[in-house]
Short mmCIF file of C-alpha atoms and ligand atoms in Angstrom, two decimals:
data_model
loop_
_atom_site.label_atom_id
_atom_site.label_comp_id
_atom_site.label_asym_id
_atom_site.label_seq_id
_atom_site.Cartn_x
_atom_site.Cartn_y
_atom_site.Cartn_z
CA UNK Z 1 4.01 -25.21 62.32
CA UNK Z 2 5.33 -25.04 65.52
CA UNK Z 3 6.89 -28.26 66.99
CA UNK Z 4 4.53 -28.66 69.74
CA UNK Z 5 0.95 -28.92 68.06
CA UNK Z 6 2.62 -31.54 65.44
CA UNK Z 7 3.74 -33.52 68.19
CA UNK Z 8 -0.11 -33.48 69.96
CA UNK Z 9 -1.13 -34.22 66.48
CA UNK Z 10 0.64 -36.96 65.51
CA UNK Z 11 -0.08 -38.68 69.42
CA UNK Z 12 -3.25 -37.96 68.56
CA UNK Z 13 -3.01 -39.31 65.11
CA UNK Z 14 -1.17 -42.07 66.63
CA UNK Z 15 -4.42 -43.07 69.60
CA UNK Z 16 -6.81 -42.84 66.66
CA UNK Z 17 -5.41 -45.22 64.47
CA UNK Z 18 -4.64 -47.36 67.64
CA UNK Z 19 -8.35 -48.03 68.33
CA UNK Z 20 -9.00 -48.54 65.30
CA UNK Z 21 -6.69 -51.22 64.27
CA UNK Z 22 -8.02 -52.63 67.79
CA UNK Z 23 -11.39 -52.31 66.04
CA UNK Z 24 -10.14 -53.93 62.95
CA UNK Z 25 -7.89 -56.74 64.44
CA UNK Z 26 -11.02 -58.19 65.60
CA UNK Z 27 -13.53 -58.99 62.75
CA UNK Z 28 -10.65 -60.34 60.55
CA UNK Z 29 -10.03 -62.81 62.63
CA UNK Z 30 -11.99 -66.50 62.00
CA UNK Z 31 -15.34 -66.06 60.44
CA UNK Z 32 -14.40 -62.41 58.08
CA UNK Z 33 -11.14 -64.40 56.79
CA UNK Z 34 -12.43 -66.66 53.76
CA UNK Z 35 -10.98 -67.93 50.90
CA UNK Z 36 -14.28 -68.67 49.64
CA UNK Z 37 -16.79 -65.99 48.45
CA UNK Z 38 -18.91 -64.27 51.82
CA UNK Z 39 -22.38 -64.94 49.78
CA UNK Z 40 -23.87 -66.81 52.90
CA UNK Z 41 -23.66 -63.92 55.61
CA UNK Z 42 -25.14 -61.40 52.94
CA UNK Z 43 -28.63 -63.54 52.74
CA UNK Z 44 -28.43 -64.16 56.83
CA UNK Z 45 -28.63 -60.17 56.67
CA UNK Z 46 -31.19 -59.95 53.73
CA UNK Z 47 -33.62 -61.37 56.08
CA UNK Z 48 -33.56 -59.54 59.19
CA UNK Z 49 -34.13 -56.85 57.33
CA UNK Z 50 -37.23 -57.48 55.51
CA UNK Z 51 -38.46 -58.93 59.08
CA UNK Z 52 -37.70 -54.62 60.02
CA UNK Z 53 -39.86 -53.55 58.00
CA UNK Z 54 -42.92 -55.47 58.15
CA UNK Z 55 -42.67 -53.95 62.12
CA UNK Z 56 -42.08 -50.75 61.11
CA UNK Z 57 -45.94 -49.80 60.59
CA UNK Z 58 -49.69 -50.69 61.07
CA UNK Z 59 -49.88 -54.21 59.47
CA UNK Z 60 -53.42 -52.54 58.52
CA UNK Z 61 -51.74 -50.70 55.32
CA UNK Z 62 -50.63 -51.38 52.68
CA UNK Z 63 -47.94 -50.03 50.42
CA UNK Z 64 -47.64 -49.48 47.05
CA UNK Z 65 -44.68 -48.33 44.96
CA UNK Z 66 -44.62 -46.06 41.78
CA UNK Z 67 -42.35 -44.82 39.99
CA UNK Z 68 -42.57 -41.75 37.80
CA UNK Z 69 -41.70 -41.57 34.27
CA UNK Z 70 -40.74 -38.83 32.29
CA UNK Z 71 -42.33 -35.42 32.46
CA UNK Z 72 -44.32 -36.82 35.85
CA UNK Z 73 -44.13 -35.31 39.06
CA UNK Z 74 -45.64 -36.58 42.41
CA UNK Z 75 -49.54 -35.83 41.14
CA UNK Z 76 -48.88 -39.20 39.60
CA UNK Z 77 -47.52 -41.07 42.35
CA UNK Z 78 -51.02 -39.46 44.76
CA UNK Z 79 -54.03 -40.46 42.23
CA UNK Z 80 -54.01 -44.08 43.95
CA UNK Z 81 -55.20 -42.28 47.08
CA UNK Z 82 -58.39 -41.46 48.07
CA UNK Z 83 -59.44 -38.02 48.54
CA UNK Z 84 -56.16 -36.51 46.48
CA UNK Z 85 -58.58 -32.87 45.91
CA UNK Z 86 -56.08 -30.72 48.04
CA UNK Z 87 -53.10 -32.78 48.87
CA UNK Z 88 -50.32 -32.31 46.82
CA UNK Z 89 -51.35 -28.65 47.85
CA UNK Z 90 -51.27 -29.01 50.99
CA UNK Z 91 -47.80 -30.83 50.83
CA UNK Z 92 -46.69 -28.03 48.93
CA UNK Z 93 -47.10 -25.15 51.31
CA UNK Z 94 -44.29 -27.95 53.36
CA UNK Z 95 -41.61 -25.99 54.22
CA UNK Z 96 -39.97 -29.08 53.39
CA UNK Z 97 -41.85 -29.81 50.29
CA UNK Z 98 -38.48 -30.29 48.28
CA UNK Z 99 -38.60 -33.16 49.63
CA UNK Z 100 -40.82 -34.51 47.43
CA UNK Z 101 -41.48 -31.65 44.82
CA UNK Z 102 -38.11 -31.93 43.59
CA UNK Z 103 -38.65 -35.33 41.70
CA UNK Z 104 -36.97 -36.70 38.76
CA UNK Z 105 -37.72 -39.66 36.31
CA UNK Z 106 -36.74 -42.88 37.90
CA UNK Z 107 -37.87 -41.82 41.66
CA UNK Z 108 -39.74 -44.58 43.65
CA UNK Z 109 -42.27 -43.09 45.85
CA UNK Z 110 -43.71 -45.87 48.83
CA UNK Z 111 -46.62 -45.24 49.39
CA UNK Z 112 -48.38 -46.38 52.79
CA UNK Z 113 -52.23 -46.23 52.56
CA UNK Z 114 -54.78 -47.07 54.86
CA UNK Z 115 -57.85 -49.40 54.58
CA UNK Z 116 -59.91 -46.14 52.56
CA UNK Z 117 -56.65 -45.59 50.35
CA UNK Z 118 -56.10 -42.02 52.14
CA UNK Z 119 -52.12 -41.98 52.68
CA UNK Z 120 -50.65 -42.72 56.01
CA UNK Z 121 -47.04 -42.45 54.48
CA UNK Z 122 -44.36 -41.69 51.78
CA UNK Z 123 -40.95 -42.27 51.07
CA UNK Z 124 -38.34 -41.89 49.23
CA UNK Z 125 -34.67 -42.19 48.60
CA UNK Z 126 -32.43 -39.41 47.82
CA UNK Z 127 -29.48 -42.32 48.10
CA UNK Z 128 -28.17 -45.76 50.16
CA UNK Z 129 -27.93 -43.28 53.01
CA UNK Z 130 -31.29 -40.34 52.89
CA UNK Z 131 -34.35 -40.92 52.85
CA UNK Z 132 -37.29 -38.53 52.65
CA UNK Z 133 -40.45 -39.27 55.00
CA UNK Z 134 -43.85 -37.64 54.56
CA UNK Z 135 -45.73 -38.77 57.21
CA UNK Z 136 -49.59 -37.24 58.18
CA UNK Z 137 -50.61 -36.65 61.06
CA UNK Z 138 -54.15 -38.25 62.23
CA UNK Z 139 -54.72 -36.48 65.26
CA UNK Z 140 -54.20 -32.52 63.97
CA UNK Z 141 -56.58 -32.29 61.98
CA UNK Z 142 -54.41 -34.06 58.76
CA UNK Z 143 -51.21 -32.09 59.29
CA UNK Z 144 -48.08 -33.05 58.25
CA UNK Z 145 -44.43 -33.58 59.00
CA UNK Z 146 -42.19 -34.10 56.73
CA UNK Z 147 -38.76 -35.00 57.43
CA UNK Z 148 -35.12 -36.29 56.37
CA UNK Z 149 -33.41 -39.44 57.63
CA UNK Z 150 -28.99 -39.75 57.86
CA UNK Z 151 -28.94 -42.82 57.80
CA UNK Z 152 -24.53 -44.37 58.99
CA UNK Z 153 -22.92 -46.33 57.02
CA UNK Z 154 -20.60 -48.82 58.66
CA UNK Z 155 -17.66 -50.34 57.62
CA UNK Z 156 -16.26 -53.47 58.12
CA UNK Z 157 -13.09 -55.04 58.21
CA UNK Z 158 -12.56 -58.07 56.01
CA UNK Z 159 -9.92 -59.51 54.02
CA UNK Z 160 -9.44 -62.39 51.53
CA UNK Z 161 -7.51 -64.05 49.40
CA UNK Z 162 -6.53 -65.82 46.66
CA UNK Z 163 -4.69 -66.69 43.10
CA UNK Z 164 -5.06 -65.78 39.66
CA UNK Z 165 -6.44 -68.44 37.28
CA UNK Z 166 -8.00 -67.94 34.40
CA UNK Z 167 -7.48 -63.50 34.16
CA UNK Z 168 -6.92 -61.17 36.96
CA UNK Z 169 -10.83 -60.28 38.03
CA UNK Z 170 -12.37 -64.13 38.31
CA UNK Z 171 -9.57 -64.06 40.36
CA UNK Z 172 -10.23 -61.05 43.05
CA UNK Z 173 -13.66 -61.41 41.66
CA UNK Z 174 -13.76 -65.54 42.92
CA UNK Z 175 -13.14 -64.30 47.05
CA UNK Z 176 -16.30 -61.95 46.74
CA UNK Z 177 -14.47 -58.09 46.14
CA UNK Z 178 -16.59 -56.11 44.09
CA UNK Z 179 -15.47 -53.87 40.31
CA UNK Z 180 -14.38 -51.03 42.74
CA UNK Z 181 -12.44 -53.21 44.24
CA UNK Z 182 -10.59 -54.97 41.74
CA UNK Z 183 -10.07 -51.93 39.83
CA UNK Z 184 -8.97 -50.88 43.05
CA UNK Z 185 -6.20 -53.31 43.18
CA UNK Z 186 -5.26 -52.44 39.51
CA UNK Z 187 -4.77 -49.22 39.76
CA UNK Z 188 -2.02 -49.56 43.22
CA UNK Z 189 -0.17 -52.40 41.43
CA UNK Z 190 -0.04 -50.58 37.64
CA UNK Z 191 3.19 -48.79 38.82
CA UNK Z 192 5.29 -51.27 39.44
CA UNK Z 193 3.40 -54.35 38.23
CA UNK Z 194 2.14 -54.93 33.65
CA UNK Z 195 -0.59 -56.77 34.35
CA UNK Z 196 -1.21 -57.96 30.44
CA UNK Z 197 2.48 -59.12 30.03
CA UNK Z 198 3.88 -60.60 34.15
CA UNK Z 199 0.84 -61.88 35.76
CA UNK Z 200 0.83 -65.63 35.88
CA UNK Z 201 -1.66 -68.92 37.15
CA UNK Z 202 -1.23 -69.00 40.36
CA UNK Z 203 0.15 -65.49 41.54
CA UNK Z 204 -1.42 -64.54 44.53
CA UNK Z 205 -2.49 -61.83 46.36
CA UNK Z 206 -4.29 -61.03 49.62
CA UNK Z 207 -6.36 -57.49 49.97
CA UNK Z 208 -7.24 -56.01 53.18
CA UNK Z 209 -10.70 -54.13 52.11
CA UNK Z 210 -13.73 -52.40 53.54
CA UNK Z 211 -17.01 -53.17 52.96
CA UNK Z 212 -20.04 -51.37 53.58
CA UNK Z 213 -23.33 -52.18 55.12
CA UNK Z 214 -26.11 -49.72 55.80
CA UNK Z 215 -28.69 -51.26 58.31
CA UNK Z 216 -27.11 -54.59 57.95
CA UNK Z 217 -26.93 -54.89 54.25
CA UNK Z 218 -24.26 -54.97 52.47
CA UNK Z 219 -24.15 -51.52 49.39
CA UNK Z 220 -19.84 -51.72 48.71
CA UNK Z 221 -16.97 -52.53 48.80
CA UNK Z 222 -14.99 -48.73 50.35
CA UNK Z 223 -10.47 -48.21 50.61
CA UNK Z 224 -8.65 -51.15 50.25
CA UNK Z 225 -6.17 -50.80 53.74
CA UNK Z 226 -3.52 -53.27 52.28
CA UNK Z 227 -2.62 -55.54 49.69
CA UNK Z 228 -0.33 -57.87 48.42
CA UNK Z 229 1.20 -59.79 45.27
CA UNK Z 230 2.78 -62.43 45.15
CA UNK Z 231 4.77 -63.46 41.36
CA UNK Z 232 5.31 -66.72 41.82
CA UNK Z 233 7.01 -67.23 38.81
CA UNK Z 234 9.58 -63.88 39.57
CA UNK Z 235 10.24 -64.94 42.64
CA UNK Z 236 8.62 -60.99 44.27
CA UNK Z 237 6.23 -60.37 46.81
CA UNK Z 238 4.79 -57.04 46.41
CA UNK Z 239 3.26 -55.12 49.55
CA UNK Z 240 0.94 -52.05 49.69
CA UNK Z 241 -0.23 -50.79 52.37
CA UNK Z 242 -2.60 -47.12 52.26
CA UNK Z 243 -1.76 -44.75 54.61
CA UNK Z 244 -4.19 -41.22 55.49
CA UNK Z 245 -3.02 -38.63 57.47
CA UNK Z 246 -4.98 -35.56 58.29
CA UNK Z 247 -7.67 -36.77 56.37
CA UNK Z 248 -6.31 -36.18 52.95
CA UNK Z 249 -4.95 -39.98 51.42
CA UNK Z 250 -0.78 -40.16 50.63
CA UNK Z 251 -1.04 -42.89 48.75
CA UNK Z 252 0.13 -46.24 48.52
CA UNK Z 253 3.52 -47.21 50.00
CA UNK Z 254 5.36 -50.53 50.53
CA UNK Z 255 7.00 -51.29 53.52
CA UNK Z 256 9.88 -49.39 53.38
CA UNK Z 257 7.50 -45.76 52.97
CA UNK Z 258 8.29 -45.82 49.27
CA UNK Z 259 5.73 -44.62 47.00
CA UNK Z 260 4.14 -47.50 45.15
CA UNK Z 261 3.47 -45.17 42.08
CA UNK Z 262 6.09 -43.48 40.02
CA UNK Z 263 6.47 -40.82 38.12
CA UNK Z 264 5.54 -42.69 34.66
CA UNK Z 265 3.14 -44.97 34.26
CA UNK Z 266 4.86 -48.21 32.76
CA UNK Z 267 2.54 -48.03 29.81
CA UNK Z 268 0.64 -45.59 28.61
CA UNK Z 269 -2.14 -47.35 26.83
CA UNK Z 270 -4.17 -49.91 26.76
CA UNK Z 271 -2.46 -51.84 24.71
CA UNK Z 272 -3.41 -55.57 23.02
CA UNK Z 273 -0.03 -56.33 21.92
CA UNK Z 274 3.18 -55.15 21.89
CA UNK Z 275 3.77 -55.45 18.41
CA UNK Z 276 7.88 -54.40 18.32
CA UNK Z 277 10.34 -53.62 21.18
CA UNK Z 278 12.80 -51.51 21.45
CA UNK Z 279 15.51 -53.42 19.54
CA UNK Z 280 19.41 -51.96 17.94
CA UNK Z 281 19.01 -53.08 14.01
CA UNK Z 282 15.51 -53.95 13.84
CA UNK Z 283 14.65 -54.65 10.47
CA UNK Z 284 12.32 -51.58 9.18
CA UNK Z 285 8.87 -52.66 7.46
CA UNK Z 286 7.39 -49.43 5.89
CA UNK Z 287 11.52 -48.52 5.35
CA UNK Z 288 12.64 -51.66 4.34
CA UNK Z 289 16.35 -51.31 6.41
CA UNK Z 290 17.88 -52.41 9.35
CA UNK Z 291 17.33 -49.88 11.57
CA UNK Z 292 17.44 -48.89 15.06
CA UNK Z 293 13.76 -49.39 16.66
CA UNK Z 294 14.25 -46.61 19.67
CA UNK Z 295 11.35 -47.20 21.29
CA UNK Z 296 8.55 -49.65 21.43
CA UNK Z 297 5.14 -50.49 19.87
CA UNK Z 298 1.99 -51.04 20.89
CA UNK Z 299 -0.84 -51.80 18.99
CA UNK Z 300 -4.33 -51.00 19.57
CA UNK Z 301 -7.47 -49.68 17.17
CA UNK Z 302 -7.26 -46.99 15.82
CA UNK Z 303 -8.99 -44.15 18.86
CA UNK Z 304 -7.11 -46.34 21.37
CA UNK Z 305 -6.66 -42.92 24.10
CA UNK Z 306 -2.71 -42.11 24.28
CA UNK Z 307 -2.24 -41.29 28.12
CA UNK Z 308 0.93 -38.82 29.37
CA UNK Z 309 3.61 -40.84 31.14
CA UNK Z 310 3.57 -38.19 33.57
CA UNK Z 311 3.46 -34.85 34.37
CA UNK Z 312 4.81 -33.24 31.86
CA UNK Z 313 4.83 -29.56 29.33
CA UNK Z 314 3.67 -30.11 25.72
CA UNK Z 315 6.93 -29.69 24.22
CA UNK Z 316 6.04 -30.48 20.87
CA UNK Z 317 3.01 -30.95 18.75
CA UNK Z 318 3.17 -31.76 14.90
CA UNK Z 319 3.63 -33.35 11.71
CA UNK Z 320 7.05 -35.60 11.64
CA UNK Z 321 8.87 -37.05 9.04
CA UNK Z 322 7.75 -41.06 9.87
CA UNK Z 323 6.42 -40.48 13.28
CA UNK Z 324 2.51 -38.68 11.49
CA UNK Z 325 0.91 -37.13 13.92
CA UNK Z 326 3.65 -36.96 17.40
CA UNK Z 327 3.86 -35.35 20.27
CA UNK Z 328 6.60 -34.83 22.76
CA UNK Z 329 6.90 -34.71 25.96
CA UNK Z 330 8.85 -32.66 28.49
CA UNK Z 331 9.03 -33.47 32.51
CA UNK Z 332 10.71 -32.53 35.44
CA UNK Z 333 15.05 -32.66 34.56
CA UNK Z 334 16.58 -34.32 32.09
CA UNK Z 335 13.56 -36.74 30.65
CA UNK Z 336 11.49 -36.77 27.99
CA UNK Z 337 8.60 -39.01 26.25
CA UNK Z 338 7.59 -39.40 22.50
CA UNK Z 339 4.19 -40.26 20.86
CA UNK Z 340 3.99 -41.36 17.61
CA UNK Z 341 1.75 -42.65 14.52
CA UNK Z 342 -2.02 -40.70 16.46
CA UNK Z 343 -4.82 -40.51 14.56
CA UNK Z 344 -6.00 -37.10 16.37
CA UNK Z 345 -4.21 -35.01 18.57
CA UNK Z 346 -6.43 -34.23 22.48
CA UNK Z 347 -7.09 -30.88 23.98
CA UNK Z 348 -3.81 -30.16 25.10
CA UNK Z 349 -1.37 -27.59 23.04
CA UNK Z 350 2.16 -27.06 23.01
CA UNK Z 351 3.23 -24.91 25.39
CA UNK Z 352 0.74 -26.32 27.85
CA UNK Z 353 0.83 -28.45 30.63
CA UNK Z 354 -0.13 -31.39 31.11
CA UNK Z 355 -1.66 -34.15 34.66
CA UNK Z 356 -0.34 -37.95 34.46
CA UNK Z 357 -2.91 -40.09 33.31
CA UNK Z 358 -3.92 -36.71 30.28
CA UNK Z 359 -5.44 -38.58 26.80
CA UNK Z 360 -2.89 -36.00 24.90
CA UNK Z 361 -4.01 -38.45 21.77
CA UNK Z 362 -5.50 -41.81 19.77
CA UNK Z 363 -3.41 -44.46 18.14
CA UNK Z 364 -3.47 -44.17 14.59
CA UNK Z 365 -1.27 -44.71 11.38
CA UNK Z 366 -0.47 -41.83 10.43
CA UNK Z 367 3.88 -41.33 9.06
CA UNK Z 368 5.43 -44.93 7.96
CA UNK Z 369 3.20 -47.13 10.43
CA UNK Z 370 1.64 -50.85 8.00
CA UNK Z 371 -1.17 -50.59 11.69
CA UNK Z 372 -2.78 -48.79 14.68
CA UNK Z 373 -0.33 -48.97 16.79
CA UNK Z 374 1.39 -46.66 19.36
CA UNK Z 375 5.27 -45.43 18.78
CA UNK Z 376 6.02 -44.74 22.19
CA UNK Z 377 9.88 -43.10 22.98
CA UNK Z 378 11.79 -43.13 26.46
CA UNK Z 379 14.51 -40.45 26.61
CA UNK Z 380 16.62 -39.41 29.78
CA UNK Z 381 19.27 -36.48 28.79
CA UNK Z 382 17.89 -36.63 24.81
CA UNK Z 383 19.06 -40.29 25.43
CA UNK Z 384 16.32 -43.09 24.29
CA UNK Z 385 15.97 -46.33 27.03
CA UNK Z 386 13.59 -49.01 26.78
CA UNK Z 387 10.40 -47.93 28.88
CA UNK Z 388 9.68 -50.85 28.92
CA UNK Z 389 12.63 -51.45 31.34
CA UNK Z 390 14.00 -48.43 32.17
CA UNK Z 391 13.67 -47.69 36.11
CA UNK Z 392 12.00 -45.03 37.19
CA UNK Z 393 12.07 -42.34 39.88
CA UNK Z 394 9.66 -43.00 42.02
CA UNK Z 395 6.73 -41.16 43.87
CA UNK Z 396 7.16 -38.88 46.64
CA UNK Z 397 8.39 -41.39 50.09
CA UNK Z 398 6.30 -41.25 52.97
CA UNK Z 399 7.94 -37.70 54.91
CA UNK Z 400 10.44 -37.57 56.84
CA UNK Z 401 8.67 -36.53 60.14
CA UNK Z 402 6.07 -39.14 59.25
CA UNK Z 403 7.82 -42.25 58.91
CA UNK Z 404 7.53 -43.91 63.05
CA UNK Z 405 3.72 -43.39 62.10
CA UNK Z 406 3.48 -44.96 59.72
CA UNK Z 407 5.65 -47.75 59.98
CA UNK Z 408 3.58 -48.91 63.46
CA UNK Z 409 0.76 -48.55 60.55
CA UNK Z 410 2.42 -50.63 58.09
CA UNK Z 411 3.52 -53.01 61.26
CA UNK Z 412 0.36 -53.87 62.72
CA UNK Z 413 -1.33 -54.25 58.69
CA UNK Z 414 1.38 -56.37 57.54
CA UNK Z 415 1.12 -58.97 59.89
CA UNK Z 416 -2.54 -59.01 59.21
CA UNK Z 417 -1.38 -59.60 55.49
CA UNK Z 418 0.77 -62.20 56.96
CA UNK Z 419 -1.99 -64.54 59.20
CA UNK Z 420 -3.02 -66.37 55.44
CA UNK Z 421 1.02 -67.35 56.00
CA UNK Z 422 0.92 -70.75 58.73
CA UNK Z 423 4.56 -70.64 58.59
CA UNK Z 424 3.96 -67.18 60.00
CA UNK Z 425 2.98 -67.03 63.64
CA UNK Z 426 4.97 -64.73 65.29
CA UNK Z 427 4.13 -60.91 64.68
CA UNK Z 428 0.30 -61.56 64.32
CA UNK Z 429 -0.04 -63.16 67.58
CA UNK Z 430 0.86 -59.70 69.05
CA UNK Z 431 -2.45 -58.33 68.35
CA UNK Z 432 -5.20 -61.43 68.77
ZN1 LIG U 501 7.50 -47.75 16.73
#
């Protein structure tokens, strides 16, 4: 790409973003930001919805719903319609017949019948945004129209903040975020924070995220645009700003443009507890002698998936004395990770490439182990490091040419995040 179009693109991107933000800064004000859950506004929206529906068609029409069972088709739904003799055949001749003939069990056909039980209208909600509609035209000698209606998804940006008390999940759920948003938030921070070991009661979070609506009805959450996690006990605050460029998600970055994603996952497994830490001179329970423990043991049930901590190649897959079934992954440069005591291997063979997060095997207790656990080692230039504390190389930071755009974007989002903090008003005022 030459310099001129790139600058033009950047400018365009900038304008679009600022327009978006002018709009964004509005809905986050007073009525959208709340520490309580968001039930009330939704109930109101539902009321107006049902009113709209009854106004849609003439009141003398009767609404009937039919859910298809296994091996049923449109003919079953139409049995309630009077004079349905050749109706199925006539629908079948329409150019859009497939909207109503390619059906599966569980599909709900909504029919509106006249006083004489003749079909006036039929609908099938194929997805939240796509409805198939059939309308009978009395004037046109019982002709019919079959068409698709696409609904627009509207996004509102809301902000919520709260405190973690019982658990991270409950804390975020209490402010009205969907399970998906909770998982997304955990994902965004999973590289920086170990949710099992590091979160404490009283830690705080703030999220700016999208809520999606069709016809004013809430259908689910969209992306998290910005988040802040405040680990009170460690006096540490971690910001995360979503950054997209030309429609592509580049990732979540902190205010300095550092990628929150690292080249390695801190824990290559969802574990129940850490049964043994990295240490020099540990009494080995099976060998019954003093040895260094050169990794971390994660206790987890047999069969728990083990993930590749980072992108790399399977350098070794096989049996080792002590390790049992084990795998060594070779990562870019000088890094190696080792996974021991597996009950069985995943699909990746020696020499094959793996991506971060691929399942390379399953927890077991092969080799020298007293119970099912993953023995995990992290080596740099062949030297063992503590996997729980070693500094990981980061993912790609914001590219140099995008830094000015990112700085603007992060600055605006950061101002929104800080609106919860009464001591900071200066920055936020700029966007009111
Ligand atoms: Zn171990």
